[in-house]
Each structure stands twice: as C-alpha cells, then as structure tokens.
Amino acid sequence: MSSSDIAVDLQIACDNPNLPSAEQCQLWAETALGEYNKPFELTIRLVNRDESQQLNKQYRDKDKPTNVLSFPFEVPDGIDLDLLGDLVICADVVETEATQQNKPLFAHWAHMIIHGCLHLLGFDHINEDDANEMEAIEIRLLADLGFTNPYIVSED
C-alpha cells in the first residue's frame, strides 16, 4: 500500500492560525489507516466552535463544541467504495485542550486525527475493554510518530 492509496480531502472552515498543514493531516491519517493495507478516502473538516456545537447537538444531543466528531460512511451492500467517512475537528477546542493538558499542539492534532480515524474504522471507547484497546493503538501509533502517550497528563 502506498501513501497515495489513502486520500484525504482537507476542508478548512475556520479562521485559526494554528492549523496543521495538509501534509501533516495526510501523514497522521496514513499512520492510522496504513496498516490495514487497503485504499481509503476520507474528509477532514476543520471547523469553528459554532459548527462543532451545532453538529454535536444534532448528532450526539450534546449542546457544546467538541474536539472531534466521526461520521463513518456506511457503504450499501453490493457497492465497492473506498469511502471511509468524515472527521469534523474543532480547531479552537483542540488548541484549548492542548494548552490545558500541557501537550504540544501538533501532538494533540495528531492524536485527534488518529482517534477519529479509529472511530471511522469501528473502534470505540464506550466500555473499558474497548477503551483500553483503542487507547493502546493510539499510544503505539503516536509513538511511531515520535509523540508521547497522550493519556499521561503533564503537571508542568
């Protein structure tokens, strides 16, 4: 599988100066999806708080902005498509969380994209066993990128 087998459509729908580049988003999606050895297409949409809150309220009944929302594409039976789904990431929430958790901003961006891609693949963290499995994958993939464990909050 080559990197060209994972197509990322990056949509920027916010006015935040601290966004990752298209190349970074591509790398982080490839890191999450590359080991599955199949082509994937996904959209990553970077949004403001208002759009995040509206979508979170509409789809999760939570009236607040959130870091990442995952919308898996359900391929109809008998149709062969590589479309994985959409990630909607709130830039301001990611930036605020990185600051609050004392994490490098782009390490947190990488985590959110990897986390969202895993959701698109069907991973979840509703129960403890599933959460532990998903977190272990995230920790390993982020380590491959040179980032520390995102679940250890620094007290610095």
Coordinates of C-alpha atoms in Angstrom, one line a residue:
M1 CA 0.0 0.0 0.0
S2 CA 1.4 3.4 -0.9
S3 CA 0.5 6.7 0.7
S4 CA -1.4 7.5 -2.5
D5 CA -3.9 4.8 -1.5
I6 CA -5.2 7.0 1.3
A7 CA -6.9 10.1 0.0
V8 CA -7.6 12.9 2.5
D9 CA -9.8 15.8 1.5
L10 CA -8.9 18.6 3.9
Q11 CA -11.6 21.3 4.3
I12 CA -10.7 24.4 6.3
A13 CA -13.9 26.1 7.6
C14 CA -12.4 28.2 10.4
D15 CA -10.1 31.1 10.8
N16 CA -7.5 29.7 13.2
P17 CA -3.8 30.5 12.5
N18 CA -2.5 27.3 14.3
L19 CA -3.8 24.6 11.9
P20 CA -1.8 21.6 10.8
S21 CA -0.8 21.5 7.1
A22 CA -2.5 19.3 4.6
E23 CA 0.7 17.2 4.6
Q24 CA 0.6 16.7 8.4
C25 CA -3.1 15.7 8.2
Q26 CA -2.3 13.2 5.4
L27 CA 0.6 11.7 7.4
W28 CA -1.5 11.3 10.5
A29 CA -4.3 9.7 8.6
E30 CA -1.9 7.4 6.8
T31 CA -0.4 6.4 10.2
A32 CA -3.8 5.4 11.5
L33 CA -5.0 3.7 8.3
G34 CA -1.9 2.4 6.6
E35 CA -1.6 -0.9 8.4
Y36 CA -5.0 -2.0 7.0
N37 CA -3.4 -2.4 3.5
K38 CA -6.4 -1.1 1.7
P39 CA -7.3 2.2 0.0
F40 CA -9.3 4.7 2.0
E41 CA -10.9 8.1 1.2
L42 CA -11.9 10.5 4.0
T43 CA -12.7 14.1 4.6
I44 CA -11.2 16.0 7.5
R45 CA -13.1 19.3 8.1
L46 CA -11.5 21.8 10.4
V47 CA -14.3 23.9 11.9
N48 CA -15.0 26.7 14.5
R49 CA -16.8 26.3 17.8
D50 CA -20.3 27.2 16.4
E51 CA -20.2 24.5 13.7
S52 CA -18.8 21.9 16.1
Q53 CA -21.5 22.7 18.7
Q54 CA -24.3 22.6 16.1
L55 CA -23.2 19.1 14.8
N56 CA -22.5 17.8 18.3
K57 CA -26.1 18.9 19.3
Q58 CA -27.7 17.5 16.2
Y59 CA -25.9 14.1 16.2
R60 CA -25.0 13.5 19.8
D61 CA -27.5 15.6 21.7
K62 CA -24.7 17.5 23.4
D63 CA -25.0 21.2 23.2
K64 CA -21.4 22.2 23.3
P65 CA -18.4 22.1 20.9
T66 CA -16.2 19.0 21.0
N67 CA -12.8 18.1 19.7
V68 CA -13.6 15.6 17.0
L69 CA -16.7 14.1 15.5
S70 CA -16.5 11.0 13.4
F71 CA -19.1 10.2 10.7
P72 CA -18.4 6.7 9.2
F73 CA -19.8 6.2 5.7
E74 CA -21.9 3.1 5.5
V75 CA -21.4 1.5 2.1
P76 CA -24.5 -0.1 0.8
D77 CA -24.4 -3.8 0.1
G78 CA -23.1 -4.7 -3.3
I79 CA -21.3 -1.4 -3.7
D80 CA -17.5 -1.3 -3.7
L81 CA -16.3 2.1 -2.4
D82 CA -13.2 3.2 -0.5
L83 CA -15.0 6.0 1.2
L84 CA -14.3 5.7 5.0
G85 CA -16.2 8.8 6.2
D86 CA -15.7 12.3 7.6
L87 CA -14.0 13.8 10.6
V88 CA -15.0 17.2 11.9
I89 CA -12.4 18.7 14.2
C90 CA -12.9 21.9 16.1
A91 CA -9.6 23.8 15.9
D92 CA -10.3 26.0 19.0
V93 CA -11.2 23.0 21.2
V94 CA -8.1 21.2 20.1
E95 CA -6.0 24.2 20.9
T96 CA -7.6 24.8 24.2
E97 CA -7.2 21.1 25.2
A98 CA -3.6 21.1 24.3
T99 CA -2.9 24.1 26.4
Q100 CA -5.0 22.8 29.4
Q101 CA -3.3 19.4 29.2
N102 CA 0.2 20.9 28.6
K103 CA 0.7 19.0 25.4
P104 CA 2.4 20.1 22.2
L105 CA -0.3 21.4 19.9
F106 CA 0.5 19.3 16.9
A107 CA 0.9 16.2 19.1
H108 CA -2.7 16.8 20.1
W109 CA -3.8 17.4 16.5
A110 CA -2.2 14.1 15.5
H111 CA -4.0 12.3 18.4
M112 CA -7.4 13.8 17.3
I113 CA -6.9 12.7 13.7
I114 CA -5.7 9.2 14.7
H115 CA -8.5 8.9 17.3
G116 CA -11.1 10.0 14.7
C117 CA -9.8 7.6 12.0
L118 CA -10.0 4.7 14.5
H119 CA -13.7 5.6 15.1
L120 CA -14.3 5.6 11.4
L121 CA -12.8 2.0 11.4
G122 CA -15.3 1.0 14.0
F123 CA -13.2 1.3 17.2
D124 CA -15.0 2.8 20.2
H125 CA -14.4 3.6 23.9
I126 CA -17.9 3.0 25.3
N127 CA -16.8 0.2 27.7
E128 CA -13.5 -0.2 29.5
D129 CA -12.1 -3.1 27.4
D130 CA -12.9 -1.2 24.1
A131 CA -11.4 2.0 25.5
N132 CA -8.2 0.1 26.6
E133 CA -7.8 -1.4 23.1
M134 CA -8.4 1.9 21.3
E135 CA -6.0 3.8 23.6
A136 CA -3.3 1.2 23.2
I137 CA -3.5 1.6 19.4
E138 CA -3.4 5.3 19.7
I139 CA -0.4 5.3 22.0
R140 CA 1.5 2.9 19.6
L141 CA 0.7 5.0 16.5
L142 CA 1.6 8.3 18.2
A143 CA 4.9 6.8 19.4
D144 CA 5.6 5.8 15.8
L145 CA 5.3 9.5 15.0
G146 CA 7.6 10.5 17.9
F147 CA 4.8 11.7 20.2
T148 CA 4.4 10.8 23.9
N149 CA 1.5 8.9 25.4
P150 CA -1.5 11.3 25.1
Y151 CA -3.2 9.8 28.2
I152 CA -0.4 10.9 30.6
V153 CA -1.3 14.5 31.6
S154 CA 1.8 16.6 32.5
E155 CA 1.6 18.6 35.6
D156 CA 4.3 21.1 34.4

